[in-house]
Amino acid sequence: MALTQSGSGRDGWSSRTAFILAAIGSAVGLGNLVRFPAEAGANGGGAFVLFYILCIVLIGLPVLLSETLIGRHGQAAAPESFRKVAEQSGKSTAWEHVASLGVLSAFLVLAFYCVLGGWVLYYVGVFAGDLFTTGISGGAFSDMTVAEVEGLFPAMISNGTMTVMLNLVFLAVTVFFVSRGVSGGIEKVAVYLMPAFFVLLLGITIYGLFGGQMGRTLAYLFTFEPERLTGPVMLAAVGQAFFSLSLGVAGMVTYGAYVGRNVNLAGTSAIIAAADTAVALLAGLCIFPIVFAAGLAADGGLGLMFTTLPHAFQEIPGGSLLGLGFFVMVGFAALTSSVALMEVPTAWVSERFRFARPVAAGIVTFSAAVLGALSALSMGVLSGFHPLGFLPMFEGMGVLDTLDTLTGKITMPIGALLTSVFIGWVANKRLVDSENGLDGGLHLFWRFLVCWLCPIALTLILIVGIFPGVLGD
Ligand code: PFF
């Protein structure tokens, strides 16, 4: 039977550790492993990394605390939690629509995130097949040319039947856990997979340490050149910090709703943010030594993970096993994030329409599968379909890129901005203070951040995201 910590008769985390692991599982994902290293490399290494850490502490952490606080106070699906806080503060219940937007964002991100999850599964299969046929010695894919290995990715994404099937498999695994509830499913996946994830990450990073390219990696990631800290670099860092901490999609509101009253939210949020940042940094320290050891250049974007790395594993000893371990690790991280993404609309559908959880999860999965299929096919047969192409910021984008841009540059920053305004300016101060677990100078500092710094920074991200020319290059 599910243990209930929240005291409201609902399903909930069975311990504080379970919540921490699940929230870290939500935060740690493709954003840390794929996006962070690529962005750090593309945006000036040390300058980006240092500013990213500042953003996590000064902007991400205050919003993370705000989201979990709203959820814990409301003890319900995200819109209902916002409504309760607004009502008890004597303010308009229309604030619940901030969370409705979050539910929509989470659904849209889920749809394309599981397509990427499917790609990861493909590489797990490819490396497992290689290990099985050619064994552990030497590099991976010994019977293939470099061009063939680098050709795997374009061939896969343009094969619609395969990517749609892989997407369905990834969604099926996700819904398997979400439909079992918080303590019986979501928590289980985090409690088992996150420790396994950390073991794999540390193992591969240690391999890199002995591979001899750590010095070059450290220089690449941490050389601080202040002149590279330009406006666009700073904005890339803020946006990455938000995506990485899973903010702006009401995800942490939803997870916060299953937290017991006895948990100190400020301390817990700090642990979550610290772990997420540590994983992003370790991801850089794990990926680049492998790439450099193979004598390759570190490119940005999806190419780093899906083209450069498989080629790198071809060049280094034990490449098949290392590649398999690497993609299994990425798959674990992606799964704990997709579970969080699916939980947000599932909790809402289940509470709003009073559906049993498996039914609600089934409806969300079916809808995400349809939108996911369109996203998967946008890399192949549907590449000429640009749903929002009539707007300049979405010009030439297929479904997958449109969803990524729409959520990352518009709906998630709006969600996070309104959340900070809600907690900083709208919600009753006493209510907020009774939940946040802060006092003294730290409390005043947090108030300053939520009331001023977060809204200003998030407004800037929005403006620059929509009108990229504003800051120049
Ligand atoms: N934080 C995840 C990542 O870095 O991959 C992405 C994410 C997961 C965003 C869950 C939002 C969310 F609710």
CSV table of C-alpha atoms and ligand atoms in Angstrom, one decimal:
chain,number,residue,atom,x,y,z
A,1,MET,CA,0.0,0.0,0.0
A,2,ALA,CA,1.2,3.5,-0.7
A,3,LEU,CA,2.6,5.4,2.2
A,4,THR,CA,1.1,8.8,2.6
A,5,GLN,CA,3.4,11.5,3.8
A,6,SER,CA,1.5,14.5,2.7
A,7,GLY,CA,-1.1,14.0,5.4
A,8,SER,CA,-4.0,14.6,3.0
A,9,GLY,CA,-4.9,11.0,2.3
A,10,ARG,CA,-3.2,11.1,-1.1
A,11,ASP,CA,-0.4,9.0,-2.4
A,12,GLY,CA,2.9,10.6,-1.6
A,13,TRP,CA,6.7,10.0,-1.4
A,14,SER,CA,7.6,7.4,1.2
A,15,SER,CA,10.5,9.4,2.5
A,16,ARG,CA,12.4,12.7,2.0
A,17,THR,CA,15.2,10.8,0.2
A,18,ALA,CA,12.7,9.4,-2.2
A,19,PHE,CA,11.5,12.9,-3.1
A,20,ILE,CA,15.0,14.2,-3.4
A,21,LEU,CA,16.0,11.3,-5.8
A,22,ALA,CA,12.8,11.7,-7.8
A,23,ALA,CA,13.3,15.5,-8.1
A,24,ILE,CA,17.0,15.0,-9.1
A,25,GLY,CA,15.8,12.4,-11.5
A,26,SER,CA,13.4,15.0,-13.1
A,27,ALA,CA,16.2,17.6,-13.2
A,28,VAL,CA,19.0,15.4,-14.5
A,29,GLY,CA,18.3,14.4,-18.1
A,30,LEU,CA,19.1,15.1,-21.7
A,31,GLY,CA,19.5,18.8,-20.7
A,32,ASN,CA,22.5,17.9,-18.6
A,33,LEU,CA,24.0,15.3,-20.8
A,34,VAL,CA,23.4,16.6,-24.2
A,35,ARG,CA,22.6,20.3,-24.0
A,36,PHE,CA,24.9,21.5,-21.3
A,37,PRO,CA,28.2,20.2,-22.7
A,38,ALA,CA,27.2,21.4,-26.2
A,39,GLU,CA,26.2,24.9,-24.9
A,40,ALA,CA,29.3,25.2,-22.8
A,41,GLY,CA,31.5,24.4,-25.7
A,42,ALA,CA,29.6,26.7,-28.1
A,43,ASN,CA,29.4,29.6,-25.7
A,44,GLY,CA,32.8,30.3,-24.4
A,45,GLY,CA,33.6,27.4,-22.0
A,46,GLY,CA,34.5,28.9,-18.6
A,47,ALA,CA,32.7,32.1,-19.0
A,48,PHE,CA,29.4,30.2,-19.7
A,49,VAL,CA,30.0,27.6,-17.0
A,50,LEU,CA,30.7,30.2,-14.3
A,51,PHE,CA,27.7,32.3,-15.3
A,52,TYR,CA,25.5,29.1,-15.5
A,53,ILE,CA,26.4,28.3,-11.9
A,54,LEU,CA,25.5,31.9,-10.8
A,55,CYS,CA,22.1,31.5,-12.7
A,56,ILE,CA,21.4,28.3,-10.9
A,57,VAL,CA,22.0,29.8,-7.5
A,58,LEU,CA,20.5,33.3,-8.0
A,59,ILE,CA,17.6,32.5,-10.4
A,60,GLY,CA,17.0,28.8,-10.6
A,61,LEU,CA,17.1,28.0,-6.9
A,62,PRO,CA,14.6,30.7,-5.9
A,63,VAL,CA,12.1,29.6,-8.5
A,64,LEU,CA,12.6,25.9,-7.6
A,65,LEU,CA,11.8,26.7,-4.0
A,66,SER,CA,8.8,28.7,-5.1
A,67,GLU,CA,7.4,25.8,-7.2
A,68,THR,CA,7.9,23.2,-4.5
A,69,LEU,CA,6.4,25.5,-1.9
A,70,ILE,CA,3.2,26.1,-4.0
A,71,GLY,CA,2.8,22.3,-4.5
A,72,ARG,CA,3.4,21.4,-0.9
A,73,HIS,CA,0.9,24.0,0.3
A,74,GLY,CA,-1.7,23.0,-2.3
A,75,GLN,CA,-1.3,19.2,-2.1
A,76,ALA,CA,-3.0,18.8,-5.4
A,77,ALA,CA,-2.3,18.8,-9.2
A,78,ALA,CA,-0.5,22.0,-10.2
A,79,PRO,CA,-3.4,24.3,-11.2
A,80,GLU,CA,-5.4,23.4,-8.1
A,81,SER,CA,-2.3,24.1,-5.9
A,82,PHE,CA,-1.9,27.6,-7.5
A,83,ARG,CA,-5.7,28.2,-7.0
A,84,LYS,CA,-5.5,27.2,-3.3
A,85,VAL,CA,-2.6,29.5,-2.6
A,86,ALA,CA,-4.3,32.4,-4.5
A,87,GLU,CA,-7.6,31.8,-2.7
A,88,GLN,CA,-6.0,31.7,0.7
A,89,SER,CA,-4.1,34.9,-0.2
A,90,GLY,CA,-7.4,36.6,-1.1
A,91,LYS,CA,-6.3,36.9,-4.8
A,92,SER,CA,-7.9,36.0,-8.1
A,93,THR,CA,-8.1,32.3,-8.7
A,94,ALA,CA,-7.2,33.1,-12.4
A,95,TRP,CA,-3.5,32.5,-11.2
A,96,GLU,CA,-4.3,28.8,-11.6
A,97,HIS,CA,-3.8,29.3,-15.3
A,98,VAL,CA,0.0,29.8,-14.8
A,99,ALA,CA,0.0,26.1,-13.9
A,100,SER,CA,-2.4,25.3,-16.7
A,101,LEU,CA,0.2,26.7,-19.0
A,102,GLY,CA,2.8,24.6,-17.2
A,103,VAL,CA,0.7,21.5,-17.7
A,104,LEU,CA,0.5,22.3,-21.4
A,105,SER,CA,4.3,22.9,-21.6
A,106,ALA,CA,5.0,19.7,-19.8
A,107,PHE,CA,2.9,17.8,-22.3
A,108,LEU,CA,4.5,19.4,-25.3
A,109,VAL,CA,8.0,18.8,-23.9
A,110,LEU,CA,7.0,15.2,-23.1
A,111,ALA,CA,6.0,14.7,-26.8
A,112,PHE,CA,9.4,15.5,-28.2
A,113,TYR,CA,11.5,14.4,-25.3
A,114,CYS,CA,10.3,10.8,-25.7
A,115,VAL,CA,11.3,11.0,-29.4
A,116,LEU,CA,14.9,11.8,-28.3
A,117,GLY,CA,14.5,9.0,-25.6
A,118,GLY,CA,13.7,6.7,-28.5
A,119,TRP,CA,16.9,7.7,-30.3
A,120,VAL,CA,18.9,6.9,-27.2
A,121,LEU,CA,17.3,3.4,-27.1
A,122,TYR,CA,18.4,2.9,-30.7
A,123,TYR,CA,22.1,3.5,-29.7
A,124,VAL,CA,21.7,1.2,-26.7
A,125,GLY,CA,20.6,-1.5,-29.2
A,126,VAL,CA,23.4,-0.7,-31.6
A,127,PHE,CA,26.1,-0.8,-29.0
A,128,ALA,CA,24.6,-3.9,-27.3
A,129,GLY,CA,24.5,-5.7,-30.7
A,130,ASP,CA,28.1,-4.7,-31.4
A,131,LEU,CA,29.3,-5.9,-28.0
A,132,PHE,CA,27.5,-9.2,-28.6
A,133,THR,CA,29.0,-9.8,-32.0
A,134,THR,CA,32.5,-8.4,-31.8
A,135,GLY,CA,33.3,-8.6,-28.1
A,136,ILE,CA,34.9,-6.1,-25.8
A,137,SER,CA,38.5,-5.8,-27.2
A,138,GLY,CA,39.4,-2.9,-29.4
A,139,GLY,CA,37.0,-0.1,-30.4
A,140,ALA,CA,33.4,-0.3,-31.2
A,141,PHE,CA,32.1,-1.1,-34.7
A,142,SER,CA,35.3,-2.7,-35.9
A,143,ASP,CA,33.6,-4.0,-39.0
A,144,MET,CA,32.4,-0.5,-40.0
A,145,THR,CA,34.0,2.5,-41.6
A,146,VAL,CA,33.9,5.9,-39.9
A,147,ALA,CA,31.5,7.2,-42.5
A,148,GLU,CA,29.2,4.3,-41.8
A,149,VAL,CA,29.2,5.0,-38.1
A,150,GLU,CA,28.6,8.7,-38.6
A,151,GLY,CA,25.9,7.8,-41.1
A,152,LEU,CA,23.9,5.8,-38.4
A,153,PHE,CA,22.3,9.0,-37.1
A,154,PRO,CA,21.0,10.5,-40.3
A,155,ALA,CA,19.8,7.1,-41.4
A,156,MET,CA,17.9,6.5,-38.2
A,157,ILE,CA,16.2,9.9,-37.9
A,158,SER,CA,15.0,9.7,-41.5
A,159,ASN,CA,13.5,6.2,-41.0
A,160,GLY,CA,10.1,7.2,-39.8
A,161,THR,CA,8.8,3.7,-39.0
A,162,MET,CA,11.8,3.1,-36.7
A,163,THR,CA,11.7,6.4,-34.9
A,164,VAL,CA,7.9,6.2,-34.3
A,165,MET,CA,8.3,2.7,-32.9
A,166,LEU,CA,11.2,3.7,-30.7
A,167,ASN,CA,9.2,6.7,-29.4
A,168,LEU,CA,6.3,4.3,-28.6
A,169,VAL,CA,8.6,2.0,-26.7
A,170,PHE,CA,10.0,4.9,-24.7
A,171,LEU,CA,6.5,6.2,-23.9
A,172,ALA,CA,5.4,2.7,-22.9
A,173,VAL,CA,8.2,2.4,-20.4
A,174,THR,CA,7.4,5.9,-19.1
A,175,VAL,CA,3.7,5.2,-18.7
A,176,PHE,CA,4.4,1.8,-17.0
A,177,PHE,CA,5.8,3.7,-14.1
A,178,VAL,CA,3.6,6.8,-14.1
A,179,SER,CA,0.4,4.7,-14.1
A,180,ARG,CA,1.5,2.9,-10.9
A,181,GLY,CA,1.4,6.1,-8.9
A,182,VAL,CA,3.9,8.0,-6.9
A,183,SER,CA,5.1,5.6,-4.2
A,184,GLY,CA,4.5,2.5,-6.3
A,185,GLY,CA,6.0,3.7,-9.6
A,186,ILE,CA,7.5,7.1,-10.0
A,187,GLU,CA,9.5,6.8,-6.8
A,188,LYS,CA,10.7,3.3,-7.6
A,189,VAL,CA,12.2,4.3,-11.0
A,190,ALA,CA,14.1,7.1,-9.3
A,191,VAL,CA,15.3,5.1,-6.3
A,192,TYR,CA,16.7,2.3,-8.5
A,193,LEU,CA,17.9,4.2,-11.6
A,194,MET,CA,19.4,7.3,-10.1
A,195,PRO,CA,22.1,5.5,-8.0
A,196,ALA,CA,22.8,3.3,-11.1
A,197,PHE,CA,23.1,6.5,-13.2
A,198,PHE,CA,25.6,8.0,-10.8
A,199,VAL,CA,27.7,4.8,-10.8
A,200,LEU,CA,27.9,4.8,-14.6
A,201,LEU,CA,28.6,8.5,-14.8
A,202,LEU,CA,31.5,8.3,-12.2
A,203,GLY,CA,32.8,5.1,-13.9
A,204,ILE,CA,33.0,6.7,-17.3
A,205,THR,CA,34.4,9.9,-16.0
A,206,ILE,CA,37.1,8.0,-14.2
A,207,TYR,CA,37.9,6.2,-17.4
A,208,GLY,CA,38.3,9.6,-19.0
A,209,LEU,CA,40.6,10.7,-16.2
A,210,PHE,CA,43.0,7.8,-17.1
A,211,GLY,CA,42.5,8.3,-20.8
A,212,GLY,CA,44.8,11.3,-20.6
A,213,GLN,CA,42.7,14.0,-22.0
A,214,MET,CA,41.4,15.5,-18.7
A,215,GLY,CA,43.8,18.5,-18.9
A,216,ARG,CA,42.5,19.5,-22.3
A,217,THR,CA,38.9,19.0,-21.1
A,218,LEU,CA,39.4,21.1,-18.0
A,219,ALA,CA,40.9,23.8,-20.2
A,220,TYR,CA,38.1,23.6,-22.7
A,221,LEU,CA,35.3,23.8,-20.0
A,222,PHE,CA,36.8,26.0,-17.4
A,223,THR,CA,39.2,28.5,-19.0
A,224,PHE,CA,37.6,31.8,-18.0
A,225,GLU,CA,37.9,34.5,-20.6
A,226,PRO,CA,35.8,37.4,-19.4
A,227,GLU,CA,35.5,38.9,-22.8
A,228,ARG,CA,33.5,35.9,-23.9
A,229,LEU,CA,30.7,36.7,-21.4
A,230,THR,CA,28.5,38.4,-23.9
A,231,GLY,CA,24.7,39.1,-23.7
A,232,PRO,CA,23.7,36.0,-25.8
A,233,VAL,CA,26.1,33.8,-23.8
A,234,MET,CA,24.5,35.0,-20.5
A,235,LEU,CA,21.0,34.4,-21.9
A,236,ALA,CA,21.9,30.9,-23.1
A,237,ALA,CA,23.1,30.2,-19.6
A,238,VAL,CA,19.9,31.4,-17.9
A,239,GLY,CA,17.8,29.4,-20.3
A,240,GLN,CA,19.9,26.3,-19.8
A,241,ALA,CA,19.7,26.7,-16.0
A,242,PHE,CA,15.9,26.7,-16.2
A,243,PHE,CA,15.5,23.8,-18.5
A,244,SER,CA,18.0,21.8,-16.5
A,245,LEU,CA,16.2,22.4,-13.2
A,246,SER,CA,12.8,21.4,-14.9
A,247,LEU,CA,11.3,24.8,-14.0
A,248,GLY,CA,8.4,26.6,-15.7
A,249,VAL,CA,6.4,23.5,-16.5
A,250,ALA,CA,4.8,23.1,-13.0
A,251,GLY,CA,6.8,19.9,-12.7
A,252,MET,CA,8.3,20.8,-9.3
A,253,VAL,CA,4.8,22.1,-8.2
A,254,THR,CA,3.5,18.6,-9.1
A,255,TYR,CA,6.3,16.8,-7.3
A,256,GLY,CA,6.1,19.2,-4.3
A,257,ALA,CA,2.5,18.3,-3.8
A,258,TYR,CA,3.5,14.8,-2.6
A,259,VAL,CA,6.0,16.2,0.0
A,260,GLY,CA,5.3,15.9,3.7
A,261,ARG,CA,4.9,18.9,5.9
A,262,ASN,CA,8.0,17.9,7.9
A,263,VAL,CA,10.4,18.5,5.0
A,264,ASN,CA,12.5,21.6,4.9
A,265,LEU,CA,11.9,22.9,1.4
A,266,ALA,CA,14.8,25.3,1.2
A,267,GLY,CA,17.5,22.8,2.2
A,268,THR,CA,15.9,20.1,-0.1
A,269,SER,CA,15.8,22.5,-3.1
A,270,ALA,CA,19.5,23.4,-2.5
A,271,ILE,CA,20.4,19.7,-2.6
A,272,ILE,CA,18.4,19.2,-5.8
A,273,ALA,CA,20.0,22.2,-7.5
A,274,ALA,CA,23.5,21.2,-6.4
A,275,ALA,CA,23.1,17.6,-7.7
A,276,ASP,CA,21.8,18.8,-11.0
A,277,THR,CA,24.7,21.2,-11.4
A,278,ALA,CA,27.3,18.6,-10.4
A,279,VAL,CA,25.9,16.2,-13.0
A,280,ALA,CA,26.0,18.8,-15.7
A,281,LEU,CA,29.7,19.5,-14.9
A,282,LEU,CA,30.5,15.8,-14.6
A,283,ALA,CA,28.8,15.2,-18.0
A,284,GLY,CA,31.3,17.6,-19.5
A,285,LEU,CA,34.2,15.9,-17.7
A,286,CYS,CA,32.9,12.5,-18.9
A,287,ILE,CA,32.1,13.3,-22.6
A,288,PHE,CA,35.0,15.5,-23.7
A,289,PRO,CA,37.9,13.3,-22.7
A,290,ILE,CA,36.4,10.5,-24.8
A,291,VAL,CA,35.9,12.8,-27.8
A,292,PHE,CA,39.4,14.3,-27.4
A,293,ALA,CA,41.1,10.9,-26.9
A,294,ALA,CA,39.7,9.9,-30.2
A,295,GLY,CA,41.3,12.9,-31.8
A,296,LEU,CA,38.0,14.5,-32.6
A,297,ALA,CA,36.7,18.1,-32.3
A,298,ALA,CA,33.9,18.8,-29.9
A,299,ASP,CA,30.9,20.0,-32.0
A,300,GLY,CA,27.8,21.4,-30.5
A,301,GLY,CA,24.2,20.3,-30.9
A,302,LEU,CA,22.8,16.8,-31.2
A,303,GLY,CA,25.8,15.9,-33.4
A,304,LEU,CA,28.0,15.7,-30.3
A,305,MET,CA,26.0,12.9,-28.7
A,306,PHE,CA,24.7,11.0,-31.7
A,307,THR,CA,27.5,11.3,-34.2
A,308,THR,CA,30.8,12.5,-32.6
A,309,LEU,CA,30.6,10.2,-29.6
A,310,PRO,CA,29.7,6.9,-31.5
A,311,HIS,CA,32.7,7.7,-33.7
A,312,ALA,CA,34.9,8.4,-30.6
A,313,PHE,CA,33.8,5.0,-29.1
A,314,GLN,CA,34.9,3.4,-32.4
A,315,GLU,CA,38.5,4.8,-31.8
A,316,ILE,CA,39.1,3.9,-28.2
A,317,PRO,CA,39.8,0.6,-26.5
A,318,GLY,CA,36.7,-1.1,-24.9
A,319,GLY,CA,34.5,1.2,-27.0
A,320,SER,CA,31.6,-1.1,-27.3
A,321,LEU,CA,31.2,-1.7,-23.6
A,322,LEU,CA,31.9,2.0,-22.8
A,323,GLY,CA,29.4,3.1,-25.5
A,324,LEU,CA,26.8,0.7,-24.2
A,325,GLY,CA,27.3,1.9,-20.6
A,326,PHE,CA,27.2,5.5,-21.8
A,327,PHE,CA,23.9,5.2,-23.7
A,328,VAL,CA,22.3,3.1,-20.9
A,329,MET,CA,23.2,5.9,-18.5
A,330,VAL,CA,21.7,8.6,-20.8
A,331,GLY,CA,18.6,6.4,-21.2
A,332,PHE,CA,18.2,6.2,-17.4
A,333,ALA,CA,18.5,10.0,-17.1
A,334,ALA,CA,16.0,10.5,-19.9
A,335,LEU,CA,13.5,8.1,-18.4
A,336,THR,CA,13.4,9.7,-14.9
A,337,SER,CA,12.8,13.0,-16.6
A,338,SER,CA,10.1,11.7,-19.0
A,339,VAL,CA,8.3,10.2,-16.0
A,340,ALA,CA,8.3,13.6,-14.3
A,341,LEU,CA,7.1,15.3,-17.5
A,342,MET,CA,4.2,12.7,-17.9
A,343,GLU,CA,3.2,13.0,-14.2
A,344,VAL,CA,2.3,16.7,-14.6
A,345,PRO,CA,-0.5,16.3,-17.1
A,346,THR,CA,-1.5,12.9,-15.7
A,347,ALA,CA,-2.0,14.3,-12.2
A,348,TRP,CA,-4.1,17.1,-13.7
A,349,VAL,CA,-6.3,14.9,-16.0
A,350,SER,CA,-6.8,12.4,-13.1
A,351,GLU,CA,-7.9,15.1,-10.6
A,352,ARG,CA,-9.7,17.4,-12.9
A,353,PHE,CA,-11.9,14.6,-14.6
A,354,ARG,CA,-11.8,12.2,-11.7
A,355,PHE,CA,-10.3,9.5,-13.8
A,356,ALA,CA,-8.3,6.6,-12.2
A,357,ARG,CA,-4.6,7.2,-12.6
A,358,PRO,CA,-4.0,4.5,-15.2
A,359,VAL,CA,-6.8,5.9,-17.4
A,360,ALA,CA,-5.4,9.4,-17.1
A,361,ALA,CA,-1.9,8.2,-17.9
A,362,GLY,CA,-3.3,6.3,-20.9
A,363,ILE,CA,-5.0,9.4,-22.3
A,364,VAL,CA,-1.8,11.5,-21.9
A,365,THR,CA,0.3,8.7,-23.5
A,366,PHE,CA,-2.0,8.4,-26.4
A,367,SER,CA,-2.0,12.1,-27.1
A,368,ALA,CA,1.8,12.3,-26.6
A,369,ALA,CA,2.3,9.4,-29.0
A,370,VAL,CA,0.3,11.2,-31.7
A,371,LEU,CA,2.3,14.5,-31.3
A,372,GLY,CA,5.5,12.5,-30.8
A,373,ALA,CA,4.9,10.7,-34.1
A,374,LEU,CA,4.6,14.0,-35.9
A,375,SER,CA,7.8,15.1,-34.2
A,376,ALA,CA,9.7,11.9,-35.1
A,377,LEU,CA,8.5,12.2,-38.7
A,378,SER,CA,9.6,15.8,-38.9
A,379,MET,CA,13.2,14.6,-39.3
A,380,GLY,CA,12.1,12.6,-42.4
A,381,VAL,CA,9.0,12.5,-44.5
A,382,LEU,CA,7.4,15.5,-42.7
A,383,SER,CA,10.5,17.7,-42.9
A,384,GLY,CA,8.7,20.1,-45.2
A,385,PHE,CA,5.9,20.6,-42.7
A,386,HIS,CA,6.5,23.8,-40.7
A,387,PRO,CA,3.4,24.2,-38.5
A,388,LEU,CA,4.2,27.7,-37.2
A,389,GLY,CA,6.5,28.7,-40.1
A,390,PHE,CA,4.4,31.8,-40.8
A,391,LEU,CA,5.9,33.4,-37.6
A,392,PRO,CA,9.5,34.6,-38.0
A,393,MET,CA,10.8,32.8,-34.9
A,394,PHE,CA,9.6,29.4,-36.2
A,395,GLU,CA,10.5,29.9,-39.8
A,396,GLY,CA,11.7,26.7,-41.5
A,397,MET,CA,11.1,24.6,-38.4
A,398,GLY,CA,9.5,21.1,-38.4
A,399,VAL,CA,7.3,19.9,-35.6
A,400,LEU,CA,10.1,18.8,-33.2
A,401,ASP,CA,12.1,22.0,-33.5
A,402,THR,CA,8.8,24.0,-33.2
A,403,LEU,CA,7.9,22.3,-29.9
A,404,ASP,CA,11.4,22.7,-28.5
A,405,THR,CA,11.5,26.4,-29.4
A,406,LEU,CA,7.9,27.1,-28.3
A,407,THR,CA,8.4,25.6,-24.9
A,408,GLY,CA,12.1,26.6,-24.3
A,409,LYS,CA,11.8,30.2,-25.5
A,410,ILE,CA,8.1,31.1,-24.7
A,411,THR,CA,5.9,28.9,-22.5
A,412,MET,CA,8.6,27.8,-20.0
A,413,PRO,CA,10.0,31.3,-19.3
A,414,ILE,CA,6.5,32.7,-19.1
A,415,GLY,CA,5.6,30.0,-16.6
A,416,ALA,CA,8.7,30.6,-14.5
A,417,LEU,CA,8.3,34.4,-14.7
A,418,LEU,CA,4.7,34.3,-13.5
A,419,THR,CA,5.6,31.8,-10.7
A,420,SER,CA,8.2,34.2,-9.3
A,421,VAL,CA,5.7,37.1,-9.6
A,422,PHE,CA,3.1,35.1,-7.9
A,423,ILE,CA,5.2,34.1,-5.0
A,424,GLY,CA,7.1,37.4,-4.8
A,425,TRP,CA,4.2,39.8,-5.1
A,426,VAL,CA,0.8,38.1,-5.1
A,427,ALA,CA,0.8,35.3,-2.5
A,428,ASN,CA,0.3,36.1,1.2
A,429,LYS,CA,3.7,36.6,2.8
A,430,ARG,CA,2.8,34.7,6.0
A,431,LEU,CA,1.6,31.7,4.0
A,432,VAL,CA,4.8,31.7,1.9
A,433,ASP,CA,7.0,32.2,5.0
A,434,SER,CA,5.4,29.3,6.8
A,435,GLU,CA,6.3,26.9,4.0
A,436,ASN,CA,9.8,28.0,2.8
A,437,GLY,CA,12.0,26.9,5.7
A,438,LEU,CA,14.1,30.1,5.6
A,439,ASP,CA,14.8,32.7,8.2
A,440,GLY,CA,17.0,35.7,8.9
A,441,GLY,CA,19.3,37.1,6.2
A,442,LEU,CA,18.8,34.2,3.9
A,443,HIS,CA,15.1,34.8,3.9
A,444,LEU,CA,15.5,38.4,3.0
A,445,PHE,CA,17.9,37.5,0.2
A,446,TRP,CA,15.5,35.0,-1.2
A,447,ARG,CA,12.7,37.6,-1.1
A,448,PHE,CA,14.9,40.0,-3.1
A,449,LEU,CA,15.7,37.3,-5.6
A,450,VAL,CA,12.1,36.2,-6.2
A,451,CYS,CA,10.7,39.7,-6.2
A,452,TRP,CA,13.3,41.4,-8.4
A,453,LEU,CA,16.1,39.4,-9.9
A,454,CYS,CA,14.0,36.5,-11.2
A,455,PRO,CA,11.3,38.5,-12.8
A,456,ILE,CA,13.8,40.9,-14.5
A,457,ALA,CA,16.0,38.0,-15.8
A,458,LEU,CA,13.1,36.0,-17.0
A,459,THR,CA,11.5,39.0,-18.8
A,460,LEU,CA,14.9,39.5,-20.5
A,461,ILE,CA,15.1,35.9,-21.6
A,462,LEU,CA,11.6,36.1,-23.1
A,463,ILE,CA,12.3,39.3,-25.0
A,464,VAL,CA,15.6,38.1,-26.4
A,465,GLY,CA,14.2,34.6,-27.1
A,466,ILE,CA,11.4,36.2,-29.2
A,467,PHE,CA,13.4,39.0,-30.8
A,468,PRO,CA,16.9,37.5,-31.0
A,469,GLY,CA,18.4,40.6,-32.6
A,470,VAL,CA,17.9,42.8,-29.5
A,471,LEU,CA,21.3,42.0,-27.9
A,472,GLY,CA,23.3,41.8,-31.1
A,473,ASP,CA,25.8,38.9,-31.4
B,1,PFF,N1,15.4,18.9,-16.7
B,1,PFF,C1,15.3,18.0,-17.7
B,1,PFF,C2,16.6,17.9,-18.5
B,1,PFF,O1,17.6,18.6,-18.1
B,1,PFF,O2,16.7,17.1,-19.4
B,1,PFF,C3,14.2,18.3,-18.7
B,1,PFF,C4,12.9,18.5,-18.0
B,1,PFF,C5,12.3,17.4,-17.3
B,1,PFF,C6,12.2,19.6,-18.1
B,1,PFF,C7,11.2,17.5,-16.6
B,1,PFF,C8,11.0,19.8,-17.4
B,1,PFF,C9,10.5,18.7,-16.7
B,1,PFF,F1,9.4,18.9,-16.0
